[in-house]
PDB file of C-alpha atoms in Angstrom:
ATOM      1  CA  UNK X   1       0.000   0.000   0.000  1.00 47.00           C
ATOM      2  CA  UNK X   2       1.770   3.599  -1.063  1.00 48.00           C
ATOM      3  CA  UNK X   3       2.291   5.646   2.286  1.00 47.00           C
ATOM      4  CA  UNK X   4       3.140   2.682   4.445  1.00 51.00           C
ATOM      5  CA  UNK X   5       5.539   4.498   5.905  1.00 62.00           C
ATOM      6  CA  UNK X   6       3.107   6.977   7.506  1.00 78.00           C
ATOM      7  CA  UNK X   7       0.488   4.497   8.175  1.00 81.00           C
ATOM      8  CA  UNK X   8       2.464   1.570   9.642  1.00 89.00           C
ATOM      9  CA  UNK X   9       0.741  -1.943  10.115  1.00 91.00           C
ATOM     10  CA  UNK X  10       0.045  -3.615  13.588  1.00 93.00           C
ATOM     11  CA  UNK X  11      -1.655  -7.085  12.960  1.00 95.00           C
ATOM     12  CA  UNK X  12      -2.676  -7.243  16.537  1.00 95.00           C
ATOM     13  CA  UNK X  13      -4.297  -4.468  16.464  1.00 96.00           C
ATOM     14  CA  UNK X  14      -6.058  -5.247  13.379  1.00 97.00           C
ATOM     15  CA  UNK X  15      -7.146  -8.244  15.310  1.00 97.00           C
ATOM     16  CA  UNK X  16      -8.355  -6.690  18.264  1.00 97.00           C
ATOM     17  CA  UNK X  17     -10.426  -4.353  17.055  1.00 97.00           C
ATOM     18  CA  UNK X  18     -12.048  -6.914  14.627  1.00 97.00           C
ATOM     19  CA  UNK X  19     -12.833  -9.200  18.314  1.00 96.00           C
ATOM     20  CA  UNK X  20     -14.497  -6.255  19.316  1.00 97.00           C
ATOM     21  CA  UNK X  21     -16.673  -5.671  16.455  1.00 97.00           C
ATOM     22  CA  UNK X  22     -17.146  -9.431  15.976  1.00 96.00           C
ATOM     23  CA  UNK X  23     -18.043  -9.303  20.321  1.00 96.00           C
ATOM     24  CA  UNK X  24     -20.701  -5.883  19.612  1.00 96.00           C
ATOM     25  CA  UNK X  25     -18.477  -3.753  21.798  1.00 97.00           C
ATOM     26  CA  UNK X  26     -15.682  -0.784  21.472  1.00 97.00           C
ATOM     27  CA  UNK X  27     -12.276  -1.093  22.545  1.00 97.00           C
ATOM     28  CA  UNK X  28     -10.884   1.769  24.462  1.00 96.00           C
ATOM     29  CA  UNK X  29      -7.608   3.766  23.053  1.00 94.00           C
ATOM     30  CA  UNK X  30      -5.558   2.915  25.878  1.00 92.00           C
ATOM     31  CA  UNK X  31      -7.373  -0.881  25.181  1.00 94.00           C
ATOM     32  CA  UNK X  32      -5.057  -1.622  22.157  1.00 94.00           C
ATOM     33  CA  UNK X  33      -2.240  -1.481  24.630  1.00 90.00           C
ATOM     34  CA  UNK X  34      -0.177   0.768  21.866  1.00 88.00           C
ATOM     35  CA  UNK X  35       1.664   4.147  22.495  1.00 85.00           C
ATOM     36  CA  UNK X  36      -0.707   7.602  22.588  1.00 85.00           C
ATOM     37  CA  UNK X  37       2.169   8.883  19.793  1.00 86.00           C
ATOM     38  CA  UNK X  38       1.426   6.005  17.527  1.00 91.00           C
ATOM     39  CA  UNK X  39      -2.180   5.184  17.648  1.00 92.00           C
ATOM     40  CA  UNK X  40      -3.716   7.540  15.107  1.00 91.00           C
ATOM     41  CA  UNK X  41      -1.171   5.948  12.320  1.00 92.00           C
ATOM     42  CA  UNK X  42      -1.785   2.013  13.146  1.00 94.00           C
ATOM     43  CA  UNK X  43      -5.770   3.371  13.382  1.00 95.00           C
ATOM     44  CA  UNK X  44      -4.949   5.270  10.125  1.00 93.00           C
ATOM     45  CA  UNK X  45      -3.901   2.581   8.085  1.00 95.00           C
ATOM     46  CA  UNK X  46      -6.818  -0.054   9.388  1.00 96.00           C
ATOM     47  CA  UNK X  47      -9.757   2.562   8.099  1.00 96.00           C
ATOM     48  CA  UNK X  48      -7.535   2.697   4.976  1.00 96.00           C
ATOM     49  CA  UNK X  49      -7.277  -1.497   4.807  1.00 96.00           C
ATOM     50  CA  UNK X  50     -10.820  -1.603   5.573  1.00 97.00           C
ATOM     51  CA  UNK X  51     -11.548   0.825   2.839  1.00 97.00           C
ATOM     52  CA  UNK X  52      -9.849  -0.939   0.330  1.00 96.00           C
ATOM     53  CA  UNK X  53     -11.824  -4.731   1.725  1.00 97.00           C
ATOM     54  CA  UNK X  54     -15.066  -2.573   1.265  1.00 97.00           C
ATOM     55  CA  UNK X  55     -15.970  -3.682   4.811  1.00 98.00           C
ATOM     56  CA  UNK X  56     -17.681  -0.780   6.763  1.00 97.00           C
ATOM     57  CA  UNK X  57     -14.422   1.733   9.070  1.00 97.00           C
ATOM     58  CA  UNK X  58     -13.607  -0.463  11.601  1.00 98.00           C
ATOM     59  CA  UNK X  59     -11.740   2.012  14.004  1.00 97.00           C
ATOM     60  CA  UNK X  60     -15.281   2.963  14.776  1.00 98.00           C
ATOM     61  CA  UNK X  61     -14.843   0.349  17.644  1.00 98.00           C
ATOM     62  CA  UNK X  62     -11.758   2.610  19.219  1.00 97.00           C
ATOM     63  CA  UNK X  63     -13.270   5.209  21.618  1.00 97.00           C
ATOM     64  CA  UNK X  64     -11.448   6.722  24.500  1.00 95.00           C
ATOM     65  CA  UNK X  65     -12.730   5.071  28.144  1.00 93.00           C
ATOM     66  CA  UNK X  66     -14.127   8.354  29.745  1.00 93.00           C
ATOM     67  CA  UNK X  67     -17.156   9.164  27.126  1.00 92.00           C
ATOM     68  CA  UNK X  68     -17.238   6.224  24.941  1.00 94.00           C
ATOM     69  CA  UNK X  69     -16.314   8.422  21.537  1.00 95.00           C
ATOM     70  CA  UNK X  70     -13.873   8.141  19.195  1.00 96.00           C
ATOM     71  CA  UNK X  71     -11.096  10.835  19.337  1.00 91.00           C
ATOM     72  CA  UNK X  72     -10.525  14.085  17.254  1.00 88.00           C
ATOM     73  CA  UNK X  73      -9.122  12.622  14.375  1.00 90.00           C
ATOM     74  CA  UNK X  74     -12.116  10.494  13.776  1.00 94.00           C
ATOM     75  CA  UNK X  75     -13.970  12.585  11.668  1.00 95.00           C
ATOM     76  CA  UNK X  76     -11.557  13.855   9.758  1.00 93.00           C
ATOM     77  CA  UNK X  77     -10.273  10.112   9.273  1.00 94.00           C
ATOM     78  CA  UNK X  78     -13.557   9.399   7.688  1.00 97.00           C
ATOM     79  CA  UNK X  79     -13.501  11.750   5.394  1.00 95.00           C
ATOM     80  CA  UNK X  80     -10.130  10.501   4.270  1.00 94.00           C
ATOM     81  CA  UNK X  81     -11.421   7.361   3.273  1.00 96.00           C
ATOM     82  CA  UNK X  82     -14.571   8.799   1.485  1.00 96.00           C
ATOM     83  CA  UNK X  83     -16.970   7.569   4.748  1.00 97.00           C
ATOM     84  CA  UNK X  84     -18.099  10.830   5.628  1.00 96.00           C
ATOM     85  CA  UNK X  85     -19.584  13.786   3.538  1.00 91.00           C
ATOM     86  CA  UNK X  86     -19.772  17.371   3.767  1.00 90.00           C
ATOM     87  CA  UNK X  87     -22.446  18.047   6.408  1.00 92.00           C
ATOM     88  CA  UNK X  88     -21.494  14.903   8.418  1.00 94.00           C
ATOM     89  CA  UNK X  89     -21.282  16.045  12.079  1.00 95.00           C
ATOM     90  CA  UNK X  90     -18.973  13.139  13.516  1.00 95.00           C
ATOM     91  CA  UNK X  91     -21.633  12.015  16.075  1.00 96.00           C
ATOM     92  CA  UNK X  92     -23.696  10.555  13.430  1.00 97.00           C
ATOM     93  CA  UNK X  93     -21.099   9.056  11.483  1.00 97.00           C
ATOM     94  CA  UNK X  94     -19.607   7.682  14.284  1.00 98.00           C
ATOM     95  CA  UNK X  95     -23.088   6.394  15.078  1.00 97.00           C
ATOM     96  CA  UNK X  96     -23.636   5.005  11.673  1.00 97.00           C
ATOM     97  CA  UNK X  97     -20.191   3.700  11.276  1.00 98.00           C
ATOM     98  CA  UNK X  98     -20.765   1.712  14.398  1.00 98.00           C
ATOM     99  CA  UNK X  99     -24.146   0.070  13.324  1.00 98.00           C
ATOM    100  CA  UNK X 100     -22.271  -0.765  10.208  1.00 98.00           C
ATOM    101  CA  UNK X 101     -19.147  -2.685  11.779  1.00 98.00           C
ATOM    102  CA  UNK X 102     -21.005  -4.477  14.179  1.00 97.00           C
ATOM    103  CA  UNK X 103     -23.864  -5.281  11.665  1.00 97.00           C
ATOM    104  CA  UNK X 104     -21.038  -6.856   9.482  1.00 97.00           C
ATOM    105  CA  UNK X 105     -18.602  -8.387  12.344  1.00 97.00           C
ATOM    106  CA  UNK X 106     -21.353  -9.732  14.360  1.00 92.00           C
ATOM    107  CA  UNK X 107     -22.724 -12.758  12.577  1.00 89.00           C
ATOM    108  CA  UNK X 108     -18.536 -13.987  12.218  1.00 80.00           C
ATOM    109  CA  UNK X 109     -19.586 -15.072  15.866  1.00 69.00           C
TER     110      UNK X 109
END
């Protein structure tokens, strides 16, 4: 995939995050037991592997543990990837995008 080197690869992570759509639930940033500095770019390149799988974003699972939302970057992470649209406000595509990855994790029960 061009720009691996900004979006590195973490195959656990991967992993966890699809156990916790396949389980219904969101994983917590600090969850993924990965550095605060690194995060966004293994989350990065996921919603850009998931993208090009045509499976629904997956780092809609990731949330931080006081709120239950995805960070910052989530919004603008979905528009990367051609998710969201101009108008979005990121609690409803964070609420759709979450429908959408458990609706298509969940029966791999």
């Amino acid at each position: 995939m061009p720009g691996t080197d900004k979006r590195p690869y973490r195959a656990d992570l991967h992993a966890k995050c699809i156990e916790t759509a396949i389980l219904g639930k969101t994983v917590s940033y600090s969850g993924l037991g990965t550095s605060r500095a690194m995060v966004g770019k293994y989350l990065s390149r996921i919603a850009h592997e998931e993208r090009m799988a045509d499976r629904p974003p997956l780092t809609a699972v990731v949330v931080h543990k006081n709120g239950g939302r995805p960070g910052s970057g989530f919004l603008d992470a979905m528009k990367e990837i051609g998710y969201a649209h101009p108008g979005d406000t990121e609690a409803s595509v964070w609420k759709r995008a979450l429908a959408e990855v458990h609706a298509y994790w969940r029966p791999k029960l």
